[in-house]
Short mmCIF file of C-alpha atoms in Angstrom, two decimals:
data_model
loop_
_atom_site.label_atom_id
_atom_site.label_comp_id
_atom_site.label_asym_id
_atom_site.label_seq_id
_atom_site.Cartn_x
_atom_site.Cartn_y
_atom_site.Cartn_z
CA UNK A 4 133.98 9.67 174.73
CA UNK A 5 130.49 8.56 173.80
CA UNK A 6 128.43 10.69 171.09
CA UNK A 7 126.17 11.83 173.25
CA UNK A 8 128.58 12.93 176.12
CA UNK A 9 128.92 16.73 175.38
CA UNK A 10 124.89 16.72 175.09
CA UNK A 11 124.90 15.88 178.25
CA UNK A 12 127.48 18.15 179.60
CA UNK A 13 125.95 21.33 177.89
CA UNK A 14 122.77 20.59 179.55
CA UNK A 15 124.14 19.56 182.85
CA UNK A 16 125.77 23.08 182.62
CA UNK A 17 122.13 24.51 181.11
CA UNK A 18 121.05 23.23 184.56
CA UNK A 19 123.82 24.99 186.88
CA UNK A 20 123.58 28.06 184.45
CA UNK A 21 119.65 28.12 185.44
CA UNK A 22 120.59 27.69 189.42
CA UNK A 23 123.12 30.64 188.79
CA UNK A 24 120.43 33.32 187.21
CA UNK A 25 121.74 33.44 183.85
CA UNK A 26 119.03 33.89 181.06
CA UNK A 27 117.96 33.46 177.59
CA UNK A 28 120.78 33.50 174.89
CA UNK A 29 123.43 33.66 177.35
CA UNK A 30 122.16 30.93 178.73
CA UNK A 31 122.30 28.46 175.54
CA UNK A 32 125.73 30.10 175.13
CA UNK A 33 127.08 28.98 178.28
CA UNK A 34 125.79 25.42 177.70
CA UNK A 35 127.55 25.37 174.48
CA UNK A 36 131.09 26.49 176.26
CA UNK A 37 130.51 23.20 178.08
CA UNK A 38 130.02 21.68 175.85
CA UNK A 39 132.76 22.49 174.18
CA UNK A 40 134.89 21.93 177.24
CA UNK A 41 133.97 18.44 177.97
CA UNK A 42 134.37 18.01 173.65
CA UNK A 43 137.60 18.78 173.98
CA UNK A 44 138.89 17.33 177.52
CA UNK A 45 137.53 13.95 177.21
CA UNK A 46 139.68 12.87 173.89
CA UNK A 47 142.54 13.96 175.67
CA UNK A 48 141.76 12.29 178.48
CA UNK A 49 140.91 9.28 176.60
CA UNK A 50 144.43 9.46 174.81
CA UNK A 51 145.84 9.10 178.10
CA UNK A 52 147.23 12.60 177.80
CA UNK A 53 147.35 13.45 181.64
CA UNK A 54 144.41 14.90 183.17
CA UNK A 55 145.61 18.62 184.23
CA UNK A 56 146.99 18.80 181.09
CA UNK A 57 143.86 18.19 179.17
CA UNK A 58 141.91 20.51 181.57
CA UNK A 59 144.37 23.25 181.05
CA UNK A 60 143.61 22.95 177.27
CA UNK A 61 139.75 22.38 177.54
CA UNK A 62 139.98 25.34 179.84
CA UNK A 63 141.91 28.09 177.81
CA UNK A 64 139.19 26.75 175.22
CA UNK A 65 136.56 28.11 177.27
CA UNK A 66 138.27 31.08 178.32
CA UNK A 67 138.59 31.70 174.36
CA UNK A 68 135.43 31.24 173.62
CA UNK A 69 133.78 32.94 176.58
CA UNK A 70 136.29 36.52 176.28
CA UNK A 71 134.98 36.74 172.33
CA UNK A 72 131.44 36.17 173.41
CA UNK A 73 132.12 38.96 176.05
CA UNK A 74 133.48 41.39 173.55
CA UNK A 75 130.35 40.53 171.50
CA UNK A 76 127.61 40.14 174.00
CA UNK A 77 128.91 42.97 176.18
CA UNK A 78 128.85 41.03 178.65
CA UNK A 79 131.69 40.07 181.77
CA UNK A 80 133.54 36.85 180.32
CA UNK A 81 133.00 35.01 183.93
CA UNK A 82 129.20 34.84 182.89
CA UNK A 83 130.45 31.97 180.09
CA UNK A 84 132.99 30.91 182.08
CA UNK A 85 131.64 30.23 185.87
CA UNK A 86 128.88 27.70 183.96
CA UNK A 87 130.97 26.27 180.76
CA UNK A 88 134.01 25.36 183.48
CA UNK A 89 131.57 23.21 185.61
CA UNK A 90 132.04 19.98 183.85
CA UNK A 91 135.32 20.17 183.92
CA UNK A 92 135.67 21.31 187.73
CA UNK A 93 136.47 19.00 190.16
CA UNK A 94 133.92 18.23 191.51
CA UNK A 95 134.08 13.74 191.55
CA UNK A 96 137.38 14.35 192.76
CA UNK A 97 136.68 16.43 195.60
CA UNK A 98 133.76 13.62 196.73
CA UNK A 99 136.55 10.65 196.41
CA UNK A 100 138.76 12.57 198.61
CA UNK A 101 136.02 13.04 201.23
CA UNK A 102 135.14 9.56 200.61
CA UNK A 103 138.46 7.97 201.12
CA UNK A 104 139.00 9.94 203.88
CA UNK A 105 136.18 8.67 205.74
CA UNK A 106 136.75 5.22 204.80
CA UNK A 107 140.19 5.79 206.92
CA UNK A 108 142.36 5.67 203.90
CA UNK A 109 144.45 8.95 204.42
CA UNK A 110 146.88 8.40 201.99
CA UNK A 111 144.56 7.57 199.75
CA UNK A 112 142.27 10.86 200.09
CA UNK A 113 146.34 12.77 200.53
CA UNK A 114 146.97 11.25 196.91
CA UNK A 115 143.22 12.44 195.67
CA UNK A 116 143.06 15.55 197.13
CA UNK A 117 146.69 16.64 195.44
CA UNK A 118 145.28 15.56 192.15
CA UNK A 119 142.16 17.34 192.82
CA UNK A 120 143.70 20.61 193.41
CA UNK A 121 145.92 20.09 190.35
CA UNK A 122 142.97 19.61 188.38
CA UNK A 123 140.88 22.95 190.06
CA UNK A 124 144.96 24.50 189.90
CA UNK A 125 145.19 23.54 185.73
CA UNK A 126 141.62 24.94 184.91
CA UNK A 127 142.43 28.20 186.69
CA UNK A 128 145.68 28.61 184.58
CA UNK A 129 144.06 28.14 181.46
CA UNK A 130 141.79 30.46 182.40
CA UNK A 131 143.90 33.33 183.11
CA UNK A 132 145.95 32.30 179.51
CA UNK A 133 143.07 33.17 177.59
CA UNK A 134 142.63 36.04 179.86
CA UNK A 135 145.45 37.58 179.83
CA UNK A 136 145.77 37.00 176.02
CA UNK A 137 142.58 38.60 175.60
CA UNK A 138 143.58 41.35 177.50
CA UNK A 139 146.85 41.68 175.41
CA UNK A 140 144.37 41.71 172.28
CA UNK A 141 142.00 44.33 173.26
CA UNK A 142 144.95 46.74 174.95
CA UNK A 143 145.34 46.92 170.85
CA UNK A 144 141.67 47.47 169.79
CA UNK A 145 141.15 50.58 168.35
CA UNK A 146 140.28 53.48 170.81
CA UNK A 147 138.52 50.47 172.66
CA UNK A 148 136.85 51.86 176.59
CA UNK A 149 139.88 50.75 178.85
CA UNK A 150 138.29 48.42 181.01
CA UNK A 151 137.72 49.05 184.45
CA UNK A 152 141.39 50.81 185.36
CA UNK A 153 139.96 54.24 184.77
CA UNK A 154 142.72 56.82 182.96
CA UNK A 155 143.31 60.69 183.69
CA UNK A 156 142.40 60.52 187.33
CA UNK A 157 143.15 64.40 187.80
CA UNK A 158 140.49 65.20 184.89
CA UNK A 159 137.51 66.03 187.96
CA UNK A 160 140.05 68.59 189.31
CA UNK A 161 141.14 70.54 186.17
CA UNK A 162 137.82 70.27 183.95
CA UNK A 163 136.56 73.70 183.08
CA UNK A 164 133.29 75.40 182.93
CA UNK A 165 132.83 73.56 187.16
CA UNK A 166 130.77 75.87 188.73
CA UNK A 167 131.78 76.65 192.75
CA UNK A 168 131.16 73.95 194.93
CA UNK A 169 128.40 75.91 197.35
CA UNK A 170 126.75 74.95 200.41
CA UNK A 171 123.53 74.43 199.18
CA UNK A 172 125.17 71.43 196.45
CA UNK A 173 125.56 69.11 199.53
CA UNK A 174 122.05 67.92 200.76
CA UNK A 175 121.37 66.94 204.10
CA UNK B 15 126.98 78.11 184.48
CA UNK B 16 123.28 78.81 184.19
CA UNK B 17 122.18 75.58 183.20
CA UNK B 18 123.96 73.52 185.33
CA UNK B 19 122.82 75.45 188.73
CA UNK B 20 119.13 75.03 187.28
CA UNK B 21 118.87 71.90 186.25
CA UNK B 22 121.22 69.79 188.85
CA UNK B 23 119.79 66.61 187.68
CA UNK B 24 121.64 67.26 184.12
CA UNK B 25 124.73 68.31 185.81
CA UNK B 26 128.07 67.23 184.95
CA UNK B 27 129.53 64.11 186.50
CA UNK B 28 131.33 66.04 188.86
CA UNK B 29 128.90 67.84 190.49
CA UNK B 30 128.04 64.74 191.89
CA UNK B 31 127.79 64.79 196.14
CA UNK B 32 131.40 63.04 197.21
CA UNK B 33 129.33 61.22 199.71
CA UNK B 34 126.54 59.62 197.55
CA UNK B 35 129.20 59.10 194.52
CA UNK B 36 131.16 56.77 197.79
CA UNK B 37 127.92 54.63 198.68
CA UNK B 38 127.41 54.11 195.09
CA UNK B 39 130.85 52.83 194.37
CA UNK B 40 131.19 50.86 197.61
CA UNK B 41 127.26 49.32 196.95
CA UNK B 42 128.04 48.18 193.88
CA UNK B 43 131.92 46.80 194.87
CA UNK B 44 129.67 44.88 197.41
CA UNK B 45 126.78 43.86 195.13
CA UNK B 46 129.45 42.59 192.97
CA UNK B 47 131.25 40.59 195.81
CA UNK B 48 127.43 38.92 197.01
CA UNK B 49 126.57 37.66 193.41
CA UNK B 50 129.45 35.49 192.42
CA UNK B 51 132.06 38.63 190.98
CA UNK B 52 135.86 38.18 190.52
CA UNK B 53 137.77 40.46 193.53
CA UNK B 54 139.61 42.63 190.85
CA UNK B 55 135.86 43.03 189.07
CA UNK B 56 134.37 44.17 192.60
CA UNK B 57 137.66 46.39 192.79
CA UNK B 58 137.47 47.78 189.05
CA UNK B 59 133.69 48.12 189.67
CA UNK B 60 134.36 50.66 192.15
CA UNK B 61 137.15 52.34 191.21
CA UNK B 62 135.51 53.11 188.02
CA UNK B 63 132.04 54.13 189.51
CA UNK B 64 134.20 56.67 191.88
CA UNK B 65 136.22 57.90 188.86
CA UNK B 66 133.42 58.46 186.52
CA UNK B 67 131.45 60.25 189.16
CA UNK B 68 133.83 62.78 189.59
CA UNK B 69 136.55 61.54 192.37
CA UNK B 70 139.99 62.96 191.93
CA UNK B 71 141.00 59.62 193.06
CA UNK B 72 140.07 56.57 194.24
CA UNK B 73 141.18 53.33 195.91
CA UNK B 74 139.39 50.31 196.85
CA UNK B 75 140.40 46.80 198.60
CA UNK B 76 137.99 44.31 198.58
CA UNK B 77 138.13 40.53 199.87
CA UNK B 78 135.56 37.40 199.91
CA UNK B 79 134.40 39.39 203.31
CA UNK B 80 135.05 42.82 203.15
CA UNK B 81 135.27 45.78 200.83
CA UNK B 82 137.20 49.19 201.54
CA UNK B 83 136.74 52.21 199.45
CA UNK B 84 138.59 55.52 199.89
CA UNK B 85 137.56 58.69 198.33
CA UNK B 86 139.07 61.47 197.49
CA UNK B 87 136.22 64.28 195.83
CA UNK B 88 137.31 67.14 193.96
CA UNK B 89 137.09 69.13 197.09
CA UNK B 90 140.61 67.56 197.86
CA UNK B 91 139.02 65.82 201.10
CA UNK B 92 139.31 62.00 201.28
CA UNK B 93 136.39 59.66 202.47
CA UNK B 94 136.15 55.84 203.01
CA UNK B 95 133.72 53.59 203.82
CA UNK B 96 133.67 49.67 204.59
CA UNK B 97 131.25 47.60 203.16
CA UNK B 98 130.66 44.04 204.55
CA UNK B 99 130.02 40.80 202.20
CA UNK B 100 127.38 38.41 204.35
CA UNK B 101 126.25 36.58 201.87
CA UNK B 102 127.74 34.79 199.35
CA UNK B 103 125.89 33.60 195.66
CA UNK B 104 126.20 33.16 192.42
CA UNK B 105 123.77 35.87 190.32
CA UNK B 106 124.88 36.05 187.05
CA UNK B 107 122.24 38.24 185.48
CA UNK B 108 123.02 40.69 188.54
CA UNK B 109 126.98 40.45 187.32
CA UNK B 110 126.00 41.32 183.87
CA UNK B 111 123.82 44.13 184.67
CA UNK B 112 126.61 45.75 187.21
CA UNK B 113 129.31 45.49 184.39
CA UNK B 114 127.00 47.33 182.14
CA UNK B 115 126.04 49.64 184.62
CA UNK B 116 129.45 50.75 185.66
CA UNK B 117 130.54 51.03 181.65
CA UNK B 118 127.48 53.15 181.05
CA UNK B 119 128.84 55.92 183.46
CA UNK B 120 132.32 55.85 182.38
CA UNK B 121 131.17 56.44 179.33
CA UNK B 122 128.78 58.99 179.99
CA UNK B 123 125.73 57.50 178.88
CA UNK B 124 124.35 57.22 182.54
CA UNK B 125 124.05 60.01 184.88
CA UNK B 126 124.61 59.53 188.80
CA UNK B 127 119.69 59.19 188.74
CA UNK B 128 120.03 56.42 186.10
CA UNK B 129 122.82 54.69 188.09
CA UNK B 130 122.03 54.57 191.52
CA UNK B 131 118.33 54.23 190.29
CA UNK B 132 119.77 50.81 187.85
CA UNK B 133 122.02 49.58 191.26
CA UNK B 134 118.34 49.83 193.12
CA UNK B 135 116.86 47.47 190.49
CA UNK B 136 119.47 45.37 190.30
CA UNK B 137 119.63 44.93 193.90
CA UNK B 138 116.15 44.17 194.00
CA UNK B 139 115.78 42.14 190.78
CA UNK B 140 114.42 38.69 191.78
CA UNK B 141 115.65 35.48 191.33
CA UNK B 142 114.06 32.66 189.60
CA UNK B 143 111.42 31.52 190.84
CA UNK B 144 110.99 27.73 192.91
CA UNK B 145 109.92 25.86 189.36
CA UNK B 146 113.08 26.89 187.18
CA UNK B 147 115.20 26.24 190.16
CA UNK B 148 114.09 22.79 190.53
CA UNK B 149 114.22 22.29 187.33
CA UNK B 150 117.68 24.00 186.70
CA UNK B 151 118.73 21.42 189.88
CA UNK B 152 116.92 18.57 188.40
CA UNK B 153 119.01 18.93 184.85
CA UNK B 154 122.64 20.12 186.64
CA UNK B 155 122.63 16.55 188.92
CA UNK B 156 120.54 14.17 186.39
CA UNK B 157 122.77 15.00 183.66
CA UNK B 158 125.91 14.69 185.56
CA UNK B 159 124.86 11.10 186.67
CA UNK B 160 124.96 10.30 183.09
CA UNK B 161 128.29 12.22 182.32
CA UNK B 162 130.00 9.88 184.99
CA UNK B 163 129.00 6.80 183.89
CA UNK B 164 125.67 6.58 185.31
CA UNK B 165 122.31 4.83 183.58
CA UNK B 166 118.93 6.73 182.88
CA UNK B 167 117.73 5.31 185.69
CA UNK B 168 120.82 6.53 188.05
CA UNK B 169 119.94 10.26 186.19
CA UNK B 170 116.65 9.90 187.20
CA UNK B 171 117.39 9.11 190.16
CA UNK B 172 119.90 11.91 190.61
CA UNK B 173 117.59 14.48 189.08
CA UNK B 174 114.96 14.14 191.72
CA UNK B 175 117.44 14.08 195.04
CA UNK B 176 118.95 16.76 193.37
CA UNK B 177 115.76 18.93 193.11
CA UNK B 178 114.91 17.98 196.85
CA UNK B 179 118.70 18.62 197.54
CA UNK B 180 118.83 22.01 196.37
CA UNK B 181 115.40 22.76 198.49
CA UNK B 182 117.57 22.31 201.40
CA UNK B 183 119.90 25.45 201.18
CA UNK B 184 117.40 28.31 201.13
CA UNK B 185 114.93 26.33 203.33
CA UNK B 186 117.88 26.31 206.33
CA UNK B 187 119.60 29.69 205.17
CA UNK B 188 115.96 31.00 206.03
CA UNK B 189 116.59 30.30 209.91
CA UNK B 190 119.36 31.71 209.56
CA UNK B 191 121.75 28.83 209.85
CA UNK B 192 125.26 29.05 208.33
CA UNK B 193 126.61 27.50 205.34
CA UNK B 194 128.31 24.72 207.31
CA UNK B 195 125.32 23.33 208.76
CA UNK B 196 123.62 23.67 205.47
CA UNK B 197 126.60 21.28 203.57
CA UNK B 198 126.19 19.33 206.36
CA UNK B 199 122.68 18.67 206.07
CA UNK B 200 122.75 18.60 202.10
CA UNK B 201 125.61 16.08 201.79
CA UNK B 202 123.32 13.31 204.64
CA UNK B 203 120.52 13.83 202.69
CA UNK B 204 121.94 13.64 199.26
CA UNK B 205 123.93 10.62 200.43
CA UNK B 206 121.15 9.08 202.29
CA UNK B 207 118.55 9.24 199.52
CA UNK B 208 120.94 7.61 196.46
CA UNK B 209 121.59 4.38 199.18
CA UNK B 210 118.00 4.14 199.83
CA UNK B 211 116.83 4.52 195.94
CA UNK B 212 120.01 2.37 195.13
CA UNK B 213 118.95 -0.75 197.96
CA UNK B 214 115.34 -0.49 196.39
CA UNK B 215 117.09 -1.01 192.69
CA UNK B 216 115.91 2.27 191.27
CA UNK B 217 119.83 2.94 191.08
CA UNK B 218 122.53 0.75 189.48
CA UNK B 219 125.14 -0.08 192.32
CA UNK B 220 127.61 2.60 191.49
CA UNK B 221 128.21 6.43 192.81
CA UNK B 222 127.36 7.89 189.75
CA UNK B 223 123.91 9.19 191.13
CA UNK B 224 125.59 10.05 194.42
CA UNK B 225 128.12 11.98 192.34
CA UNK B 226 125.56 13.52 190.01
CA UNK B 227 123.84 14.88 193.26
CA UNK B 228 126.51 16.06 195.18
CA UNK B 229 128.00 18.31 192.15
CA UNK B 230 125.63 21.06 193.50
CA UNK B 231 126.96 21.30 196.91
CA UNK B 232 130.42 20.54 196.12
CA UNK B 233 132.61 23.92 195.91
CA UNK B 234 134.26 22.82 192.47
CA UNK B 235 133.72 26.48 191.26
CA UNK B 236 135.06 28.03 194.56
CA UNK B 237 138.40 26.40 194.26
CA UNK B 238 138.71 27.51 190.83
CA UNK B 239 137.56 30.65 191.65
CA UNK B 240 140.13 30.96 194.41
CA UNK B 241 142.74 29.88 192.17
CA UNK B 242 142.10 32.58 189.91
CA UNK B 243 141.93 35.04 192.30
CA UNK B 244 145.45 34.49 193.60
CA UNK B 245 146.71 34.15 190.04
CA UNK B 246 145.31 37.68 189.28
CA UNK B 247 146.96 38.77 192.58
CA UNK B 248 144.47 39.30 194.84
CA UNK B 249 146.47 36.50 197.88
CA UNK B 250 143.87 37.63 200.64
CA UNK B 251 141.24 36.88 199.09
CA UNK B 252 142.25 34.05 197.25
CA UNK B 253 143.05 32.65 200.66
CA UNK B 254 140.18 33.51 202.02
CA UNK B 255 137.88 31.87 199.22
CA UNK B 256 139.60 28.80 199.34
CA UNK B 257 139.20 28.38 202.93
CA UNK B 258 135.38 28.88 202.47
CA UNK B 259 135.93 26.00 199.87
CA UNK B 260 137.76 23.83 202.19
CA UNK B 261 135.37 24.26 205.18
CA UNK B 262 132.24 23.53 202.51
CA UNK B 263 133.83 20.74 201.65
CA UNK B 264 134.48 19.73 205.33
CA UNK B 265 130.64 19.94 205.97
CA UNK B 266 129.64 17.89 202.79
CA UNK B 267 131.88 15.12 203.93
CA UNK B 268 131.35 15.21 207.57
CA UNK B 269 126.95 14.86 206.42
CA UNK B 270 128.22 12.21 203.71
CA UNK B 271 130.73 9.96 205.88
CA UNK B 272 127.62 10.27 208.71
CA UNK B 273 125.00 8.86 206.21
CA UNK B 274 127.07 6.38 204.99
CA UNK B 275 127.80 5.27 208.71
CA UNK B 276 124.17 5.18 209.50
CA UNK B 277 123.33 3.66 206.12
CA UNK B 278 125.91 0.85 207.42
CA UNK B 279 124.15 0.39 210.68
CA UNK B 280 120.74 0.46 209.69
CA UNK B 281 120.71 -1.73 206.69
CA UNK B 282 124.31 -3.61 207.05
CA UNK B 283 123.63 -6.26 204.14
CA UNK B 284 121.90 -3.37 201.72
CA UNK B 285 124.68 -2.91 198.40
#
């Protein structure tokens, strides 16, 4: 991996994280999760551990970094994540598949396209590792909002102090 | 009593009309859907939304297409509406605003005017303008050139086609053309641009500017995406995602493999 390499990556995903409407420190934020995906793939990579493997690592990564900066930031995690994973994604792979493919080498773009997938398939489970871990963790926080999955779902029928539903409530 | 028949617009989050509490759920399950949202976040958005606005219970199904909301009000009647997802983005300021919008009424801090007021905004907040796109473009391809392998002058090659490049989308989704038509298009003129910059030597003889460019078309993030959706469960539209993946990519190869044909029979000794 060269020095500069996850310089580049954070502000090829500064780029993307522009095209996808994110702004100001969430922005720089998301550049530095890929950075720090790319920083941690590529030595892998370079150690000849085997590609999904080192995405599934430089993915969970992410997916660490981006669920604290959601519990800080107040913010949904797949801000951080939809820009810091687009280094890592796919992306070369998919084109050498097409480009095989149109060259008339079908095994060759088969062979690709498998290993593509695996690739997409390894960043998506290392995704929903730090996910689901994160969820684990904040199922613990202290009288934490549950998220989303609202609780006590009979609470609108038995609240007190309701005044009759008349007519006149509904409009139109 | 008193106060809450006098001053409706303080009233409790139940008094809320079934009816508008439904569009407001299923708007902002949809809103979620058109700007980039996981399908459980579209789901949670609504359910959540409904719950907090006073629904004895609520269910909703969403997909990459579709979302279905059903109702129940305290009034013990059940109501459901289906909202459609045409278009698909990526918005992430939108995402972030609907997350905190759909907190803020479960935990009270919004009322049913601040929320469908905030879901207005948010609708109509605007994207960024032509300049930070280009730029934004110009960055995401020119830096990617240089992440696989390319020189400066293959990034700067990359960062202009991929300015002009990402011109193309809104200029053909304008007329109304689909998405395949616009890969199509994108992945030719991507393709086209790096061979003719490349046979004038303003590009080193490798793909790493074609590569750099054709990272914005390219549904890398899609097939992730749809990955994670079926991990978390949701098989339909998992499914469904990653067939809008697989025909994207379809289009970008059919526009590249045509270039490169053409590039073959107009210039057949160019590198």
């Amino acid at each position: 991996m060269g020095p500069l390499e996850p310089l580049w990556a954070a502000l090829a995903t500064a780029g993307f994280a522009v095209l996808f409407d994110l702004r100001g420190v969430d922005l720089v934020l998301a550049a530095a999760g890929g950075a720090l995906g790319w920083a941690s793939s590529a030595p892998l990579v370079a150690a000849n551990v085997p590609r999904a493997t080192a995405l599934f690592a430089a993915s969970a990564i992410i997916g660490v970094w981006a669920e604290a900066l959601a519990a800080i930031r107040k913010r949904p995690a797949t801000v951080y994540i939809v820009c810091a994973i687009i280094p890592l994604v796919p992306g070369g792979g998919m084109y050498r598949t097409m480009l095989e493919y149109i060259d008339g080498d079908s095994w060759g773009a088969f062979w690709t396209g498998l290993a593509t997938l695996q690739d997409a398939g390894a960043i998506a489970a290392g995704l929903a590792v730090s996910g689901a871990a994160s969820r684990l963790l904040s199922r613990r926080a202290p009288r934490g909002r549950p998220r989303g999955q609202p609780k006590g779902r009979s609470k609108g029928l038995t609240s007190p102090g309701r005044s009759p539903r008349s007519p006149r409530s509904r409009p139109g | 009593m008193m106060a809450a028949r006098t001053a409706p617009a303080a009233a409790p989050p139940g008094m809320v009309d079934p009816e508008e509490a439904l569009l407001l759920a299923a708007d902002a399950a949809r809103l979620v859907l058109e700007n980039g949202g996981e399908t459980y976040r579209a789901e949670e958005t609504a359910a959540a939304i409904a719950t907090a606005l006073g629904g004895a219970e609520a269910e909703c199904f969403a997909t990459t297409t579709a979302v279905i909301l059903s109702f129940t009000g305290i009034d013990g009647r059940a109501r459901s509406i289906v909202r459609r997802i045409k278009r698909r983005g990526m918005n992430l300021e939108r995402l972030a605003r609907l997350n905190s919008l759909s907190r803020d009424l479960a935990t009270g801090a919004a009322d049913f005017a601040t929320a469908a007021a905030s879901l207005d905004a948010i609708e109509r907040l605007p994207t960024r303008r032509a300049p930070a796109s280009l730029l934004g473009a110009a960055a995401g391809t020119g830096f990617f050139a240089l992440l696989f392998g390319g020189e400066l002058r293959d990034a700067a090659v990359a960062a202009v086609v991929g300015a002009a490049v990402s011109r193309i989308g809104p200029c053909l989704a304008r007329r109304q053309l689909p998405d395949f038509v616009v890969n199509l298009v994108g992945g030719a003129a991507a393709t086209l641009l790096c061979l003719a910059a490349r046979s004038m030597g303003l590009a080193s003889p490798t793909d790493a500017a074609i590569v750099g460019v054709i990272m914005i078309l390219v549904p890398g993030v899609a097939v992730t995406n749809a990955i994670r959706d079926i991990v978390a469960g949701d098989l339909v539209a998992g499914v469904a995602r990653a067939a809008d993946a697989v025909m994207a990519a379809a289009a970008i190869s059919l526009g590249t493999g045509g270039a490169w044909a053409l590039w073959r029979l107009v210039a057949p000794g160019a590198p």
